[in-house]
Short mmCIF file of C-alpha atoms in Angstrom, two decimals:
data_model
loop_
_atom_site.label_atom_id
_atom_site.label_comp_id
_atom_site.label_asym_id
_atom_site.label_seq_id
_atom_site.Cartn_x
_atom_site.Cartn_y
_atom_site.Cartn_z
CA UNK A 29 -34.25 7.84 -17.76
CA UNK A 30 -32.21 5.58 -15.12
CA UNK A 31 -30.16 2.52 -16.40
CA UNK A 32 -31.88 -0.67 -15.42
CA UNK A 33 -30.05 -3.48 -14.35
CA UNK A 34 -31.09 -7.44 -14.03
CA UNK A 35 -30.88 -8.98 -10.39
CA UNK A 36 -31.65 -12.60 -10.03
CA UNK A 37 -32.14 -14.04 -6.47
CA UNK A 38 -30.35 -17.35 -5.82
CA UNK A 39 -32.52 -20.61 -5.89
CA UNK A 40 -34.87 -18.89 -7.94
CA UNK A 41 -35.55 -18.79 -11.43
CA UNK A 42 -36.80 -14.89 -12.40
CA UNK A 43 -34.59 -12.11 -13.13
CA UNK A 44 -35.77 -8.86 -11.44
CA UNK A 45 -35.82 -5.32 -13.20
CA UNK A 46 -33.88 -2.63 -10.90
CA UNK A 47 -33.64 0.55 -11.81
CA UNK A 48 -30.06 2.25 -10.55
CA UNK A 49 -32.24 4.21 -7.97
CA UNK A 50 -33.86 1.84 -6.94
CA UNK A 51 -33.51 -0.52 -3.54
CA UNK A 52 -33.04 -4.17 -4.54
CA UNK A 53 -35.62 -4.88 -2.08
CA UNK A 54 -37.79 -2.26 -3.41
CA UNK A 55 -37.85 -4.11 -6.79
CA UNK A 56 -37.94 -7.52 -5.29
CA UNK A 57 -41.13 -7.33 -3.33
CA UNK A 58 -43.00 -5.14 -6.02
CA UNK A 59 -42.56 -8.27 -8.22
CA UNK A 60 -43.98 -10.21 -5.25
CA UNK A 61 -40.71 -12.14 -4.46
CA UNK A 62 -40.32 -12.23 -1.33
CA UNK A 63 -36.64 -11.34 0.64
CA UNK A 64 -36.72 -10.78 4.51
CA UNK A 65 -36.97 -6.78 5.99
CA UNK A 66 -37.94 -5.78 8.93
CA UNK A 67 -37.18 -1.85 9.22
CA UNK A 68 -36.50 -0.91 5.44
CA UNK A 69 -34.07 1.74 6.43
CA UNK A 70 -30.58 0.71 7.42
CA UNK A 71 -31.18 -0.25 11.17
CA UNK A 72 -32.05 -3.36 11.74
CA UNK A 73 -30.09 -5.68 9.08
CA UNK A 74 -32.67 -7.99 8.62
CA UNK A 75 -32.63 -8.10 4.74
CA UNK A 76 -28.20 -8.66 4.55
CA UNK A 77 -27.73 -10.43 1.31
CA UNK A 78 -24.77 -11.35 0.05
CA UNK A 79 -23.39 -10.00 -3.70
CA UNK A 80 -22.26 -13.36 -5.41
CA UNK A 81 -21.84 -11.48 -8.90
CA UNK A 82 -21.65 -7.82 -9.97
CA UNK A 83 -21.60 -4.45 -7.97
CA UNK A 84 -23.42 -2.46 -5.80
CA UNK A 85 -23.90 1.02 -4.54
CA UNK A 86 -24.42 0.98 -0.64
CA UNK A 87 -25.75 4.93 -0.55
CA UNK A 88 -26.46 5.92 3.13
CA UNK A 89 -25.96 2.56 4.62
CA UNK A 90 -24.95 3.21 8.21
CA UNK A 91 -21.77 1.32 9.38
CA UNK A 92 -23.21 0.29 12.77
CA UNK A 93 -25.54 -2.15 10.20
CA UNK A 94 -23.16 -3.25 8.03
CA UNK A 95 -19.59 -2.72 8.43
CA UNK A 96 -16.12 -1.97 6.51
CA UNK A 97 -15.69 -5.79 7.03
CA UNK A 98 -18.84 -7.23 5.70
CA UNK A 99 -19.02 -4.88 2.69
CA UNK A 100 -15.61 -6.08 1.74
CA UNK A 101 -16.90 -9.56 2.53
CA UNK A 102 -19.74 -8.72 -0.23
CA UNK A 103 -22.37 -7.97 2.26
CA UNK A 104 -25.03 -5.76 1.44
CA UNK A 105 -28.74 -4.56 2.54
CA UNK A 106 -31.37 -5.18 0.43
CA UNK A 107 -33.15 -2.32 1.74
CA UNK A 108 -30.40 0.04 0.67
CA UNK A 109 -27.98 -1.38 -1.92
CA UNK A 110 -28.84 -0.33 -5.12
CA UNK A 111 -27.20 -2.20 -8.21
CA UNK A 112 -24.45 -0.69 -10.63
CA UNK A 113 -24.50 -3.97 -12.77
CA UNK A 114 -26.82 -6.79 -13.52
CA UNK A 115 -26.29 -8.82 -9.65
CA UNK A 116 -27.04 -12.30 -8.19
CA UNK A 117 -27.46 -12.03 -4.55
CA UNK A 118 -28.01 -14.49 -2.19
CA UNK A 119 -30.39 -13.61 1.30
CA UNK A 120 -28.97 -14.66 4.27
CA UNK A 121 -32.31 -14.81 6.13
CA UNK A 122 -34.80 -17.46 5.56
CA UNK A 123 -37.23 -17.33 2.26
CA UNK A 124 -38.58 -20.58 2.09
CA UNK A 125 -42.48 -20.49 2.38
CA UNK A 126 -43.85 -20.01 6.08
CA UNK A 127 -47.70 -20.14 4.55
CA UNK A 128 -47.90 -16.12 5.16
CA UNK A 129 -49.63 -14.32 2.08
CA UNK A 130 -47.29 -12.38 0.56
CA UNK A 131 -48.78 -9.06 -1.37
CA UNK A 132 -47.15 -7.16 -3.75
CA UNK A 133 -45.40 -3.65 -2.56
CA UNK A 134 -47.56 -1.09 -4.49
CA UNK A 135 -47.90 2.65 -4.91
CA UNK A 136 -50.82 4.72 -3.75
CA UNK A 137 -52.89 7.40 -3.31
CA UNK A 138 -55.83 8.41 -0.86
CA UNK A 139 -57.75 11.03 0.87
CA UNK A 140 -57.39 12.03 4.81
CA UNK A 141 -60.75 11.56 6.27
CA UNK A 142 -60.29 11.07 9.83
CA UNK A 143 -57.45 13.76 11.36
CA UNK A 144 -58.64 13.08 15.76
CA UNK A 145 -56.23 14.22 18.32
CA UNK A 146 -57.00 10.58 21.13
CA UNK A 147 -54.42 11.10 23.13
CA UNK A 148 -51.33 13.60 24.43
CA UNK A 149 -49.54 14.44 21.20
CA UNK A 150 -51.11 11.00 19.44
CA UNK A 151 -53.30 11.41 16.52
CA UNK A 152 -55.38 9.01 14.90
CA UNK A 153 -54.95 9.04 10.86
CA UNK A 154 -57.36 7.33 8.94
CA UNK A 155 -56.79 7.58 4.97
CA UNK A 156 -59.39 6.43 2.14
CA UNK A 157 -57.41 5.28 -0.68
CA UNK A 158 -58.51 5.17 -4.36
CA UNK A 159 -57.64 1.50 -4.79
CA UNK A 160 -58.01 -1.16 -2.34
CA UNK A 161 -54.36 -2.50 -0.20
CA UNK A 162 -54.28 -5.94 0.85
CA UNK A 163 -52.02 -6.75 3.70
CA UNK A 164 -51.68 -8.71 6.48
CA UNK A 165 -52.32 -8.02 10.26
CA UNK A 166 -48.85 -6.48 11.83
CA UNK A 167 -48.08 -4.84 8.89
CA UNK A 168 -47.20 -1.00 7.88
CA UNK A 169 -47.13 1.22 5.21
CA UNK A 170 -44.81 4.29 4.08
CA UNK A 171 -46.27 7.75 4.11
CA UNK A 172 -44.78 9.98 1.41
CA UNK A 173 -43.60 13.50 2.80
CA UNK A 174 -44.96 16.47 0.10
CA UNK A 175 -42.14 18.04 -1.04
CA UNK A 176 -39.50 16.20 0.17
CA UNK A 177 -37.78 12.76 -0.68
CA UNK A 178 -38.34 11.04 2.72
CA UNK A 179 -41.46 8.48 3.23
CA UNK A 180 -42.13 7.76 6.95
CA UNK A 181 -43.46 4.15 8.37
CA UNK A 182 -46.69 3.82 10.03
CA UNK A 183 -48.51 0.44 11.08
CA UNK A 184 -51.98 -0.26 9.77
CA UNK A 185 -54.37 -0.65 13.22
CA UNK A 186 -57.15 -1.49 10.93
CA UNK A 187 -58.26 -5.21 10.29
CA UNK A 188 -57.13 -6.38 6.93
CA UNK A 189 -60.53 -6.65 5.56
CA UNK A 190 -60.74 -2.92 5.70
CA UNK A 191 -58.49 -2.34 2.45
CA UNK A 192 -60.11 0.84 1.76
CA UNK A 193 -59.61 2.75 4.99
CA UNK A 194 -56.13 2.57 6.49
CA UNK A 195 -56.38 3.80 10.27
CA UNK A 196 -52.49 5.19 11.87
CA UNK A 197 -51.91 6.23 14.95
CA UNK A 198 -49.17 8.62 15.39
CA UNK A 199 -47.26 10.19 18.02
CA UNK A 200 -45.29 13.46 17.61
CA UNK A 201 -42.10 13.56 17.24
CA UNK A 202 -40.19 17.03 18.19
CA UNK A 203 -38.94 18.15 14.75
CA UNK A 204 -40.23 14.92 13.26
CA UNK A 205 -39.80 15.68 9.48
CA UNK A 206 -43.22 13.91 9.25
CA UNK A 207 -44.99 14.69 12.57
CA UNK A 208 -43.53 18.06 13.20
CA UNK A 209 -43.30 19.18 9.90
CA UNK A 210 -46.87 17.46 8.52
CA UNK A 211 -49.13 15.48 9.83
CA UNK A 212 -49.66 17.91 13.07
CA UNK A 213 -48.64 21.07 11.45
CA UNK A 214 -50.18 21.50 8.25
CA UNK A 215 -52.38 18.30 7.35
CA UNK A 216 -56.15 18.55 6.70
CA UNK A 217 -58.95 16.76 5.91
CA UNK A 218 -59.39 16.37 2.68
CA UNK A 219 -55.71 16.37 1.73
CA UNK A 220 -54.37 14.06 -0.72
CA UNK A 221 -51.68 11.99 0.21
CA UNK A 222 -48.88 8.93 -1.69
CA UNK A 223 -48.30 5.98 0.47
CA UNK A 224 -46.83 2.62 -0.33
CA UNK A 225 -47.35 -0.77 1.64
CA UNK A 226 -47.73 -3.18 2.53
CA UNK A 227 -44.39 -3.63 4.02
CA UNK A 228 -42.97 -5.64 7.59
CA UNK A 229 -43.48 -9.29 9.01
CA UNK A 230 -44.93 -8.87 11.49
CA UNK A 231 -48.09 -10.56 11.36
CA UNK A 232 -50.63 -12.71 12.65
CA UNK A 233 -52.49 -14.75 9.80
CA UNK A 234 -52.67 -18.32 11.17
CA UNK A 235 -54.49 -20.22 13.14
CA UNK A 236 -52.51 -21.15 16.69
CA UNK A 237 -52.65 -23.35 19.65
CA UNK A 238 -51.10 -21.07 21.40
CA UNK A 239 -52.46 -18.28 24.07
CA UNK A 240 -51.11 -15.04 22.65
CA UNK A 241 -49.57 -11.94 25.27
CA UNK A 242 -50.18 -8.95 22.96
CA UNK A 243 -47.78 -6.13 24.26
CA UNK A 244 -47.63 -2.25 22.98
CA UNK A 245 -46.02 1.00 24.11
CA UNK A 246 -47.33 3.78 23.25
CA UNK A 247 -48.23 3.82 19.19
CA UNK A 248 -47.04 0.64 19.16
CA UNK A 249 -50.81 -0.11 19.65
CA UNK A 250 -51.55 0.14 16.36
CA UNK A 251 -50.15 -3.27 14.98
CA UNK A 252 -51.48 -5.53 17.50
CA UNK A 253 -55.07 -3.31 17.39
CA UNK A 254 -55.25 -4.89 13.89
CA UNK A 255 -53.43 -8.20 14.96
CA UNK A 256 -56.44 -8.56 17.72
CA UNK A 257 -59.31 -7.88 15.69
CA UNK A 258 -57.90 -9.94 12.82
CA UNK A 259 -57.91 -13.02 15.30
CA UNK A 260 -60.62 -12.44 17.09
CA UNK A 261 -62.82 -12.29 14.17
CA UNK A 262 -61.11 -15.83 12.53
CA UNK A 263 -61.13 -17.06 15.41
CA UNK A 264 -57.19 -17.82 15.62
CA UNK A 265 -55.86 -17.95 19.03
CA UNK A 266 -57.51 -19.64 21.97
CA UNK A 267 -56.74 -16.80 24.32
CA UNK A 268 -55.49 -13.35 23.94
CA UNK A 269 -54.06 -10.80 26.65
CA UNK A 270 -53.30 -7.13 25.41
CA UNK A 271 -51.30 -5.09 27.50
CA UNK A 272 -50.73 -1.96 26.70
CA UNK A 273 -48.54 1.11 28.17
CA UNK A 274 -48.00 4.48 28.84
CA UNK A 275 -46.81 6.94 31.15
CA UNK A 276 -50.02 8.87 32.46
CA UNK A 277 -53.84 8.26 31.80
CA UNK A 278 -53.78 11.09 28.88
CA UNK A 279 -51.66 8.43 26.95
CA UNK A 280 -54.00 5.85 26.76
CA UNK A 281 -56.48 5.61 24.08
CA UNK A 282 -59.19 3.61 22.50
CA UNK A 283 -59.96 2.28 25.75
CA UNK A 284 -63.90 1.85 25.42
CA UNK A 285 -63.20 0.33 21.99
CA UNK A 286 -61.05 -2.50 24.00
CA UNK A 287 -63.42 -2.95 26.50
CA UNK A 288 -66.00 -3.49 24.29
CA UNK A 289 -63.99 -5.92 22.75
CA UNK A 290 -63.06 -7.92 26.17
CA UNK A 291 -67.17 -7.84 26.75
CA UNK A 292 -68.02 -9.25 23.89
CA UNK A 293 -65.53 -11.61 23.45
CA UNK A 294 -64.43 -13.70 26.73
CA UNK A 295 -61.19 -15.03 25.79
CA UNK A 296 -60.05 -11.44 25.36
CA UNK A 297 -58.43 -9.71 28.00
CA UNK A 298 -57.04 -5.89 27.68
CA UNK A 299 -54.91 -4.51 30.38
CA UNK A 300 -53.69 -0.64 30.38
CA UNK A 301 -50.94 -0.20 32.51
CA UNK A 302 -49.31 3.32 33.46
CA UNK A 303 -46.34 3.64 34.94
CA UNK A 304 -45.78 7.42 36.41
CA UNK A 305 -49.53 7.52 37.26
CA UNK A 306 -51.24 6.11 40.47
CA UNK A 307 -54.85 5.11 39.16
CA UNK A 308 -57.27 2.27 39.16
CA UNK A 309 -55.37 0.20 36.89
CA UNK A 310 -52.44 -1.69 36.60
CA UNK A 311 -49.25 0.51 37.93
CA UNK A 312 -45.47 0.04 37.05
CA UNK A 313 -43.47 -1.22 33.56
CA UNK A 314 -45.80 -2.59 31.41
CA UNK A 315 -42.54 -5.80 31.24
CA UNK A 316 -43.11 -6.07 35.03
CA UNK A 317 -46.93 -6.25 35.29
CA UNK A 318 -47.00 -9.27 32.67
CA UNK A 319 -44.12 -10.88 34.76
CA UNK A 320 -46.20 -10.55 37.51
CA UNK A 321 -49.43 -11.36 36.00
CA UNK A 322 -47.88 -14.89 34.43
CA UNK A 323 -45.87 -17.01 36.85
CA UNK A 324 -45.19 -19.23 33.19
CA UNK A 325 -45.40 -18.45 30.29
CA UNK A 326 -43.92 -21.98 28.86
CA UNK A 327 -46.78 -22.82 25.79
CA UNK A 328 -47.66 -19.38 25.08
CA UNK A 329 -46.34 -17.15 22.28
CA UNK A 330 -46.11 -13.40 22.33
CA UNK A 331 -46.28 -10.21 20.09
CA UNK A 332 -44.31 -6.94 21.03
CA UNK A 333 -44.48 -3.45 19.54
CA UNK A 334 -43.07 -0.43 20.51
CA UNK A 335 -39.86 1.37 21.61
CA UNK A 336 -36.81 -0.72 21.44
CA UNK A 337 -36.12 -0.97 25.29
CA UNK A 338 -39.54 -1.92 26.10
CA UNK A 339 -39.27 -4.58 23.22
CA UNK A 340 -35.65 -5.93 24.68
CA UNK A 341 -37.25 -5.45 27.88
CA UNK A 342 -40.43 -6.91 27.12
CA UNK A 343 -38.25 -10.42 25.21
CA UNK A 344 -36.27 -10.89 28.48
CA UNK A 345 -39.19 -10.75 30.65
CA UNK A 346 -40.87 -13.36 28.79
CA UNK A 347 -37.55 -15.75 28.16
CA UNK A 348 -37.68 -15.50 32.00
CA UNK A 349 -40.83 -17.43 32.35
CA UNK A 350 -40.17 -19.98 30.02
CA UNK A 351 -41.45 -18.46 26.42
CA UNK A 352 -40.12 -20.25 23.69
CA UNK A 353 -37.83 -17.35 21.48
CA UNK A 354 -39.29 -19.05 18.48
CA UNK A 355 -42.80 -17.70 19.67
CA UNK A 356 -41.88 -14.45 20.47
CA UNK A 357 -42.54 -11.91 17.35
CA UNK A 358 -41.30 -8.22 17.38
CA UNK A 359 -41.77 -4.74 15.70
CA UNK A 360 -39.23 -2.15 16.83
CA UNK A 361 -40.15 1.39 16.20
CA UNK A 362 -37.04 3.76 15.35
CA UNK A 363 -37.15 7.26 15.63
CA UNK A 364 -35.35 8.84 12.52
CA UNK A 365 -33.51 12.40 13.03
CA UNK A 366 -35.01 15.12 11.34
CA UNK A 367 -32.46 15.58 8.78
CA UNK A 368 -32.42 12.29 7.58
CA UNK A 369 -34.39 11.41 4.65
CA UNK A 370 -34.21 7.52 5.68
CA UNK A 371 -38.00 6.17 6.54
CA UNK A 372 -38.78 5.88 9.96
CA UNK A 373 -41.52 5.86 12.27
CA UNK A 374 -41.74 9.55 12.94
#
């Protein structure tokens, strides 16, 4: 049995249970108190939180995130840190109530029953678990590896009133401990498989004035697949583009389900662009077809998944044509080496 330590979160009034193993952000948002994150594994510093009483244990937290300085400043990420003494810390990112549901992190279990190959190297994943997740639009969940300590992070592309059946979309990774090693290597249906979600803010939950520019590379699909059926079916944004890229035509997939979509619903538009392909499509960066596709973009908010540069790219396309950075939401995908037992999107 681990020691368990107390950890109270400034401004509020409950004392958390951590177990010495355990991520302080781990604990925190399986008692439903919320504390910002983003990547959950020592990239993108989103959940810093400063130690105002007691001591931590940083583990593998990479210096890039949080340096020599700031640890000796008392800095810490919540994602990582886990606590050698009973700890008050205080987040430095905001956790005042935005109105987004919050749902506790939980463990779980399912069955693969959907195992497709829809595009080059892309699979589509869809898992039936034994108890129902709730989660919002945007967000992902952690697939457990068999056999080994590392969990991987995958986006739900399913609506969030499908709590049942999580769909993934997944893209191999060379040596991917996950991809490589699992999911196209040895995975069947039928298999039983640990996840635990729902994790990420990234999300789409309430109603908006604003049009929406919806814009994925690759995998990076999956989010804003559930993000667009989610709204289109409450009916929260007045107008939606999806954009979505890839290199060649055998990237692209779930293109009839899209199209459907734009049919049936007229404020939807869907736009697959390539850009190493002449076709009948779009043709270039996705970045540069919405640039050229939007003269403004002043009153209209945006959500980006994918690959870092197309992200960056994708955020200084957009501040060029006059969208407001409060408007602009983003979901990075990192790519975690095979050695590394960190969660990633591999």
């Amino acid at each position: 049995m681990s020691d368990q330590y107390l950890v109270r979160i400034e401004g509020k009034n409950t004392d958390i249970a951590v177990e010495e193993t355990q991520s302080i952000l781990d604990a925190a948002l399986r008692a439903n108190e919320w504390l910002p994150h983003s990547c959950t594994q020592g990239t993108c510093g989103t959940c810093k939180l400063k130690v105002l009483r007691g001591e931590v244990n940083h583990r593998q937290t990479p210096e890039y995130t949080l340096t020599v300085e700031e640890r000796a400043e008392g800095l810490a990420l919540g994602c990582m840190a886990t606590p050698r003494s009973d700890l008050t810390v205080e987040p430095l990112g905001n956790v005042s109530d935005d109105g987004v549901p919050r749902h506790p992190l939980r463990d779980y279990e399912g069955t693969v029953v959907v195992l497709d190959d829809i595009a080059a190297n892309t699979r589509r994943l869809v898992i039936e678990l034994d108890t129902p997740m709730q989660f919002n639009a945007g967000q992902y969940a952690e697939l457990i590896v068999p056999e080994h300590a590392g969990a991987r992070q995958y986006s739900m592309a399913n609506p969030p009133t499908e709590t049942r059946r999580l769909e993934f979309h997944i893209k191999l990774t060379a040596g991917g401990l996950s991809t490589d090693g699992w999911i196209f290597r040895s995975m069947t249906l039928g298999e039983r498989v640990s996840l635990r979600g729902p994790l990420g803010q990234f999300n789409l939950v309430a109603k908006q004035d604003e049009p929406a520019i919806l814009i994925g590379g690759g995998t990076g699909l999956a989010p804003l697949k559930s993000i667009v059926q989610h709204a289109l079916v409450e009916d929260l944004v007045p107008e939606l583009f999806l954009y979505h890229g890839g290199r060649r035509r055998e990237d692209l997939y779930d293109v009839e389900f899209f199209r459907d979509l734009e049919h049936r619903h007229p404020h939807f538009h869907y736009r697959p662009v390539l850009s190493e392909e002449q076709w009948e499509g779009a043709t270039g960066l996705v970045t540069d077809v919405v640039v050229s596709d939007f003269p403004s973009c002043k009153g209209m908010s945006a959500f980006l998944c994918g690959p870092p540069a197309m992200v960056d790219a994708a955020v200084k396309a957009l501040k060029r044509r006059r969208m407001a950075p409060r408007l602009i939401f983003r979901e990075e995908f990192a790519i975690t080496p095979a050695t590394s037992t960190a969660p990633a999107v591999l």
